[in-house]
Amino acid sequence: MIITDQQLNQLWTRDSIQSLFDLPLMDLLFQAQTVHRDHHDPNVVQLSSLLSIKTGACPEDCKYCPQSARYKTGLKNERLMPLDQIVAAAQTAKANGAERFCMGAAWRTPKDSDIQQVAEAVQAVKSLGLETCATLGMLNSQQAQQLQDAGLEYYNHNLDTSPEFYGEIITTRTYEDRLETLDNVRSAGMKVCCGGIVGMGESQHDRVGLLETLANLDPYPESVPINNLVKVAGTPLSEIEDINPFDFIRTVAVARITMPKSYVRLSAGREDMNDQMQTLCFLAGANSVFYGDQLLTCNNASVEHDALLFAELGINR
Ligand code: SAM
Ligand code: DTB
Ligand code: SF4
């Protein structure tokens, strides 16, 4: 197998990405696994735990999200969580084996007083020996700098889909807004966690468009979460047709090939995937998962089930 320079550090075009999607599945998986082995230990999966530190009542209209104030999902809204509760959740995550702890808030953009409180939480979580990540909505450059100064290592801010499809999913902000926050995060010196959601009714062309944008960020994100839509009753996408599982696996494989050094995270939606499906995603180059019984507001694959699956596969022995 020859991995061309184009595949290692180049400008990815839509055509070159589309041609990866068009490969026979075995060729695509082999290429993805080859790239994976060149850059990572194939039997190691990074574990990242999530905590919703501020839940629901979000002013944005993201059609997939149970936390938008516009949809009746029966979710209980919660104010910013007190520091001691955040620390307790982080301690549990650490005791379960998590390496990274990501704090998520249902904000369009945080207030400066919110940043102060999150900064304290970052310091406390970091002192437990966990890597810190936060996802708080749009940040200006000053807010990004304050978080970086507090020791925040990663910021999650997803592009979610292609630029063309974005307006079908969210109307309260633009793709440009997202790119601007990503730029502020980078300029402040933090690492970027940025990926998307598949299964929202997008075409393969949109998945190509998402990966093209991600792979051409300079540098490309250190972490790339690939979420399978969790269909929550009450959200506009609750009845959308399931994505073909092989299309999901292909998306993971192409993310791996186009962003060789990244942690590609098999993210939301694992609860509904069987073990064989998850295994194919690991073969396709996924080497990180959200770990813990809960995502932000939805259930995740359980810690207990993950322990059994990883033992079966010889992962993280
Ligand atoms: N409010 C902030 C924002 O949107 O950037 C941070 C929290 S938001 C819940 C983080 C990410 O969760 C979204 O960008 C989206 O990719 C993902 N997400 C939300 N609801 C989801 C769902 N139902 N299924 C899969 N992923 C989802
Ligand atoms: C990401 O890409 N997925 C996570 C995290 N980043 C913040 C969130 C998934 C949310 C799934 C729906 C929920 O639990 O509310
Ligand atoms: Fe708000 Fe984030 Fe949910 Fe969009 S994805 S509604 S911004 S919490």
Coordinates of N, CA and C in Angstrom, one line a residue, residues 39-188:
H39 N 0.3 6.0 12.6 CA 0.3 7.1 13.5 C -0.1 6.8 14.9
H40 N -0.7 5.6 15.1 CA -1.3 5.4 16.5 C -1.1 3.9 16.8
D41 N -1.2 3.6 18.1 CA -1.3 2.2 18.6 C -2.7 1.7 18.2
P42 N -2.8 0.6 17.4 CA -4.1 0.2 17.0 C -5.0 -0.4 18.0
N43 N -4.4 -0.7 19.2 CA -5.2 -1.4 20.3 C -5.5 -0.4 21.5
V44 N -5.4 0.8 21.2 CA -5.6 1.8 22.2 C -6.7 2.8 21.8
V45 N -7.7 2.9 22.7 CA -8.8 3.8 22.5 C -8.8 4.8 23.6
Q46 N -8.8 6.1 23.3 CA -8.8 7.2 24.3 C -10.2 7.3 24.9
L47 N -10.3 7.6 26.2 CA -11.6 7.6 26.9 C -11.9 9.1 27.3
S48 N -12.9 9.7 26.8 CA -13.2 11.0 27.2 C -14.6 11.1 27.8
S49 N -14.8 11.6 29.0 CA -16.1 11.7 29.6 C -16.7 13.1 29.5
L50 N -18.0 13.1 29.5 CA -18.8 14.4 29.3 C -19.6 14.7 30.5
L51 N -19.7 16.0 30.7 CA -20.7 16.4 31.8 C -21.4 17.7 31.3
S52 N -22.7 17.7 31.4 CA -23.5 18.9 31.1 C -23.5 19.8 32.3
I53 N -22.8 20.9 32.2 CA -22.6 21.8 33.4 C -23.7 22.9 33.3
K54 N -24.4 23.0 32.2 CA -25.6 23.9 32.1 C -26.5 23.4 31.1
T55 N -27.7 23.0 31.5 CA -28.5 22.2 30.6 C -29.8 22.9 30.1
G56 N -30.0 22.8 28.8 CA -31.3 23.2 28.2 C -31.5 24.8 28.1
A57 N -32.7 25.2 27.7 CA -33.0 26.6 27.5 C -32.1 27.3 26.6
C58 N -31.5 26.6 25.6 CA -30.6 27.3 24.7 C -31.3 28.1 23.6
P59 N -30.9 29.3 23.3 CA -31.6 30.2 22.4 C -31.4 29.7 20.9
E60 N -30.5 28.9 20.6 CA -30.2 28.4 19.3 C -31.2 27.4 18.8
D61 N -31.3 27.2 17.5 CA -32.4 26.4 16.9 C -31.9 25.1 16.2
C62 N -30.7 24.6 16.7 CA -30.1 23.4 16.1 C -31.2 22.3 16.1
K63 N -31.5 21.8 14.9 CA -32.6 20.9 14.7 C -32.4 19.5 15.4
Y64 N -31.2 19.2 15.7 CA -30.9 17.9 16.3 C -30.9 17.9 17.8
C65 N -31.0 19.1 18.4 CA -30.6 19.2 19.8 C -31.7 19.3 20.8
P66 N -31.7 18.4 21.7 CA -32.8 18.4 22.8 C -32.7 19.6 23.7
Q67 N -31.6 20.4 23.6 CA -31.4 21.5 24.6 C -31.9 22.8 24.1
S68 N -32.3 22.8 22.8 CA -32.9 24.1 22.3 C -34.2 24.4 23.0
A69 N -34.3 25.7 23.3 CA -35.6 26.1 24.0 C -36.8 26.0 23.1
R70 N -36.5 25.9 21.8 CA -37.7 25.9 20.8 C -38.4 24.6 20.8
Y71 N -37.8 23.5 21.2 CA -38.5 22.2 21.1 C -38.9 21.7 22.4
K72 N -40.1 21.0 22.4 CA -40.6 20.4 23.7 C -40.1 19.0 23.8
T73 N -39.0 18.8 24.5 CA -38.4 17.5 24.6 C -38.5 16.9 26.0
G74 N -39.1 17.7 26.9 CA -39.3 17.2 28.3 C -38.1 17.3 29.1
L75 N -37.1 18.0 28.6 CA -35.8 18.1 29.3 C -35.9 19.1 30.5
K76 N -35.3 18.8 31.6 CA -35.3 19.7 32.8 C -34.1 20.6 32.6
N77 N -34.5 21.9 32.6 CA -33.4 22.9 32.4 C -32.6 23.0 33.8
E78 N -31.3 23.2 33.7 CA -30.5 23.4 34.9 C -29.5 24.6 34.7
R79 N -29.4 25.4 35.7 CA -28.4 26.5 35.7 C -27.0 25.9 35.8
L80 N -26.1 26.8 35.7 CA -24.6 26.4 35.8 C -24.4 25.7 37.1
M81 N -23.8 24.5 37.0 CA -23.6 23.6 38.1 C -22.6 24.1 39.1
P82 N -22.8 24.0 40.4 CA -21.8 24.4 41.3 C -20.5 23.6 41.2
L83 N -19.4 24.3 41.6 CA -18.1 23.7 41.4 C -18.0 22.3 42.0
D84 N -18.5 22.2 43.3 CA -18.3 20.9 44.0 C -18.9 19.7 43.2
Q85 N -20.1 20.0 42.6 CA -20.7 18.9 41.8 C -19.9 18.6 40.5
I86 N -19.3 19.6 39.9 CA -18.5 19.3 38.7 C -17.3 18.5 39.1
V87 N -16.7 18.9 40.2 CA -15.5 18.1 40.7 C -15.8 16.7 41.1
A88 N -17.0 16.5 41.7 CA -17.4 15.1 42.1 C -17.6 14.3 40.8
A89 N -18.2 14.9 39.8 CA -18.4 14.1 38.5 C -17.1 13.8 37.9
A90 N -16.2 14.7 37.9 CA -14.8 14.5 37.3 C -14.1 13.4 38.1
Q91 N -14.2 13.4 39.4 CA -13.6 12.3 40.2 C -14.1 11.0 39.8
T92 N -15.4 10.9 39.6 CA -16.0 9.6 39.2 C -15.5 9.2 37.8
A93 N -15.4 10.1 36.9 CA -14.9 9.8 35.6 C -13.5 9.3 35.6
K94 N -12.7 10.0 36.4 CA -11.3 9.6 36.6 C -11.2 8.2 37.2
A95 N -12.0 7.9 38.2 CA -12.0 6.6 38.9 C -12.4 5.5 37.9
N96 N -13.3 5.8 36.9 CA -13.7 4.9 35.9 C -12.7 4.7 34.8
G97 N -11.7 5.5 34.8 CA -10.6 5.4 33.8 C -10.6 6.4 32.7
A98 N -11.4 7.5 32.8 CA -11.4 8.5 31.8 C -10.1 9.3 31.8
E99 N -9.7 9.7 30.6 CA -8.4 10.5 30.5 C -8.7 12.0 30.4
R100 N -9.8 12.2 29.6 CA -10.2 13.6 29.4 C -11.6 13.9 29.9
F101 N -11.9 15.1 30.3 CA -13.2 15.5 30.9 C -13.7 16.7 30.2
C102 N -14.8 16.6 29.5 CA -15.3 17.7 28.7 C -16.6 18.2 29.3
M103 N -16.6 19.5 29.6 CA -17.7 20.2 30.2 C -18.5 20.9 29.1
G104 N -19.8 20.6 29.0 CA -20.6 21.2 28.0 C -21.7 22.1 28.5
A105 N -22.0 23.2 27.9 CA -23.0 24.1 28.3 C -23.9 24.5 27.2
A106 N -25.2 24.6 27.4 CA -26.1 24.9 26.4 C -26.3 26.4 26.2
W107 N -25.2 27.0 25.8 CA -25.1 28.5 25.6 C -24.9 28.7 24.1
R108 N -25.5 29.9 23.6 CA -25.1 30.4 22.3 C -23.7 30.9 22.4
T109 N -23.5 31.7 23.5 CA -22.2 32.2 23.8 C -22.2 32.5 25.3
P110 N -21.1 32.2 26.0 CA -21.1 32.5 27.4 C -21.0 33.9 27.8
K111 N -21.5 34.3 29.0 CA -21.3 35.6 29.5 C -19.9 35.7 30.2
D112 N -19.4 36.9 30.4 CA -18.1 36.9 31.0 C -18.1 36.3 32.4
S113 N -19.2 36.5 33.1 CA -19.2 35.9 34.5 C -19.2 34.3 34.4
D114 N -19.8 33.8 33.3 CA -19.8 32.3 33.1 C -18.4 31.9 32.9
I115 N -17.6 32.6 32.1 CA -16.2 32.3 31.8 C -15.4 32.2 33.1
Q116 N -15.7 33.1 34.0 CA -15.0 33.1 35.3 C -15.2 31.8 36.0
Q117 N -16.5 31.4 36.0 CA -16.9 30.2 36.8 C -16.3 28.9 36.1
V118 N -16.4 28.9 34.8 CA -15.9 27.7 34.0 C -14.3 27.7 34.2
A119 N -13.7 28.8 34.3 CA -12.2 28.9 34.5 C -11.9 28.2 35.8
E120 N -12.7 28.5 36.8 CA -12.4 27.8 38.1 C -12.6 26.3 38.0
A121 N -13.6 25.9 37.3 CA -13.9 24.4 37.2 C -12.7 23.8 36.4
V122 N -12.2 24.5 35.4 CA -11.1 23.9 34.6 C -9.9 23.7 35.5
Q123 N -9.6 24.7 36.3 CA -8.4 24.5 37.2 C -8.6 23.3 38.2
A124 N -9.9 23.2 38.7 CA -10.1 22.1 39.7 C -10.0 20.7 39.0
V125 N -10.6 20.6 37.8 CA -10.6 19.4 37.1 C -9.2 19.0 36.7
K126 N -8.5 20.0 36.2 CA -7.1 19.7 35.8 C -6.2 19.2 37.0
S127 N -6.5 19.8 38.2 CA -5.7 19.4 39.3 C -6.0 17.9 39.7
L128 N -7.0 17.3 39.2 CA -7.3 15.9 39.5 C -6.4 15.0 38.5
G129 N -5.8 15.6 37.6 CA -4.9 14.9 36.6 C -5.7 14.5 35.4
L130 N -6.8 15.2 35.1 CA -7.5 14.9 33.8 C -7.2 16.0 32.8
E131 N -7.2 15.6 31.5 CA -7.1 16.6 30.5 C -8.5 17.3 30.4
T132 N -8.4 18.6 30.2 CA -9.7 19.4 30.2 C -10.1 19.8 28.8
C133 N -11.4 19.7 28.6 CA -12.1 20.2 27.4 C -13.4 20.9 27.8
A134 N -13.8 21.9 27.0 CA -15.1 22.5 27.3 C -15.7 22.8 25.9
T135 N -17.1 22.9 26.0 CA -17.8 23.3 24.8 C -19.0 24.2 25.3
L136 N -18.8 25.5 25.0 CA -19.6 26.5 25.6 C -20.3 27.4 24.6
G137 N -20.2 27.0 23.3 CA -20.8 27.9 22.3 C -19.7 28.8 21.7
M138 N -20.2 29.9 21.1 CA -19.2 30.8 20.4 C -18.4 31.6 21.4
L139 N -17.1 31.8 21.1 CA -16.2 32.5 22.0 C -15.6 33.7 21.2
N140 N -15.4 34.9 21.8 CA -14.6 35.9 21.2 C -13.2 35.6 21.6
S141 N -12.3 36.4 21.0 CA -10.9 36.1 21.3 C -10.5 36.3 22.7
Q142 N -11.1 37.3 23.4 CA -10.8 37.5 24.8 C -11.2 36.3 25.7
Q143 N -12.4 35.9 25.4 CA -12.9 34.7 26.2 C -12.1 33.5 26.0
A144 N -11.7 33.3 24.7 CA -10.8 32.1 24.4 C -9.5 32.2 25.2
Q145 N -9.0 33.5 25.2 CA -7.7 33.7 25.9 C -7.9 33.5 27.4
Q146 N -9.0 33.9 28.0 CA -9.2 33.7 29.4 C -9.3 32.2 29.8
L147 N -9.9 31.4 28.9 CA -10.0 30.0 29.1 C -8.6 29.3 29.0
Q148 N -7.9 29.8 28.0 CA -6.5 29.2 27.8 C -5.6 29.6 29.1
D149 N -5.8 30.8 29.6 CA -5.0 31.2 30.7 C -5.4 30.4 32.0
A150 N -6.6 29.9 32.0 CA -7.0 29.1 33.1 C -6.5 27.7 33.0
G151 N -5.9 27.3 31.9 CA -5.4 26.0 31.7 C -6.2 25.1 30.8
L152 N -7.3 25.6 30.2 CA -8.1 24.7 29.3 C -7.2 24.3 28.1
E153 N -7.2 23.0 27.9 CA -6.4 22.4 26.8 C -7.1 22.3 25.5
Y154 N -8.4 21.8 25.6 CA -9.1 21.6 24.3 C -10.4 22.4 24.3
Y155 N -10.8 22.8 23.2 CA -12.2 23.4 23.1 C -12.9 22.7 22.0
N156 N -14.1 22.2 22.3 CA -14.9 21.5 21.3 C -15.9 22.5 20.7
H157 N -15.9 22.5 19.4 CA -16.8 23.4 18.6 C -17.0 22.8 17.3
N158 N -18.2 22.1 17.1 CA -18.4 21.3 15.9 C -18.8 22.1 14.7
L159 N -18.4 21.7 13.5 CA -19.0 22.3 12.3 C -20.2 21.5 11.8
D160 N -20.3 20.3 12.4 CA -21.5 19.5 12.2 C -21.8 19.0 10.8
T161 N -21.8 19.8 9.8 CA -22.1 19.3 8.4 C -21.4 20.2 7.4
S162 N -21.8 20.1 6.1 CA -21.1 20.9 5.1 C -21.6 22.3 5.2
P163 N -20.8 23.3 4.6 CA -21.3 24.7 4.6 C -22.7 24.8 3.9
E164 N -22.9 24.0 2.8 CA -24.2 24.1 2.1 C -25.4 23.7 2.9
F165 N -25.2 22.6 3.7 CA -26.3 22.0 4.4 C -26.6 22.7 5.7
Y166 N -25.6 23.5 6.2 CA -25.7 24.1 7.5 C -27.0 24.8 7.8
G167 N -27.4 25.6 6.8 CA -28.6 26.4 6.9 C -29.9 25.6 7.0
E168 N -29.9 24.4 6.6 CA -31.0 23.5 6.8 C -31.2 23.0 8.2
I169 N -30.1 23.1 9.0 CA -30.1 22.5 10.3 C -30.1 23.6 11.4
I170 N -29.5 24.7 11.1 CA -29.4 25.8 12.1 C -29.6 27.1 11.4
T171 N -30.5 28.0 11.9 CA -30.6 29.3 11.2 C -30.2 30.4 12.1
T172 N -29.9 30.1 13.4 CA -29.6 31.2 14.3 C -28.1 31.6 14.4
R173 N -27.3 30.9 13.6 CA -25.9 31.3 13.4 C -25.4 30.8 12.1
T174 N -24.2 31.2 11.7 CA -23.7 30.8 10.4 C -22.4 29.9 10.5
Y175 N -22.1 29.3 9.4 CA -20.9 28.5 9.3 C -19.7 29.4 9.6
E176 N -19.7 30.6 9.1 CA -18.7 31.6 9.3 C -18.5 31.9 10.8
D177 N -19.6 32.0 11.6 CA -19.5 32.2 13.0 C -18.7 31.1 13.6
R178 N -19.0 29.9 13.2 CA -18.3 28.7 13.8 C -16.8 28.8 13.5
L179 N -16.5 29.1 12.2 CA -15.1 29.2 11.8 C -14.4 30.3 12.6
E180 N -15.1 31.3 12.9 CA -14.5 32.4 13.6 C -14.1 32.0 15.1
T181 N -15.0 31.3 15.7 CA -14.7 30.8 17.1 C -13.5 29.8 17.0
L182 N -13.5 28.9 16.0 CA -12.4 28.0 15.9 C -11.1 28.7 15.7
D183 N -11.1 29.8 15.0 CA -9.9 30.6 14.8 C -9.5 31.3 16.1
N184 N -10.5 31.8 16.9 CA -10.1 32.4 18.2 C -9.5 31.4 19.1
V185 N -10.0 30.2 19.1 CA -9.5 29.1 20.0 C -8.1 28.8 19.6
R186 N -7.8 28.6 18.3 CA -6.4 28.4 17.9 C -5.5 29.5 18.2
S187 N -5.9 30.7 18.0 CA -5.1 31.8 18.2 C -4.7 32.0 19.7
A188 N -5.7 31.5 20.5 CA -5.4 31.6 22.0 C -4.5 30.5 22.4

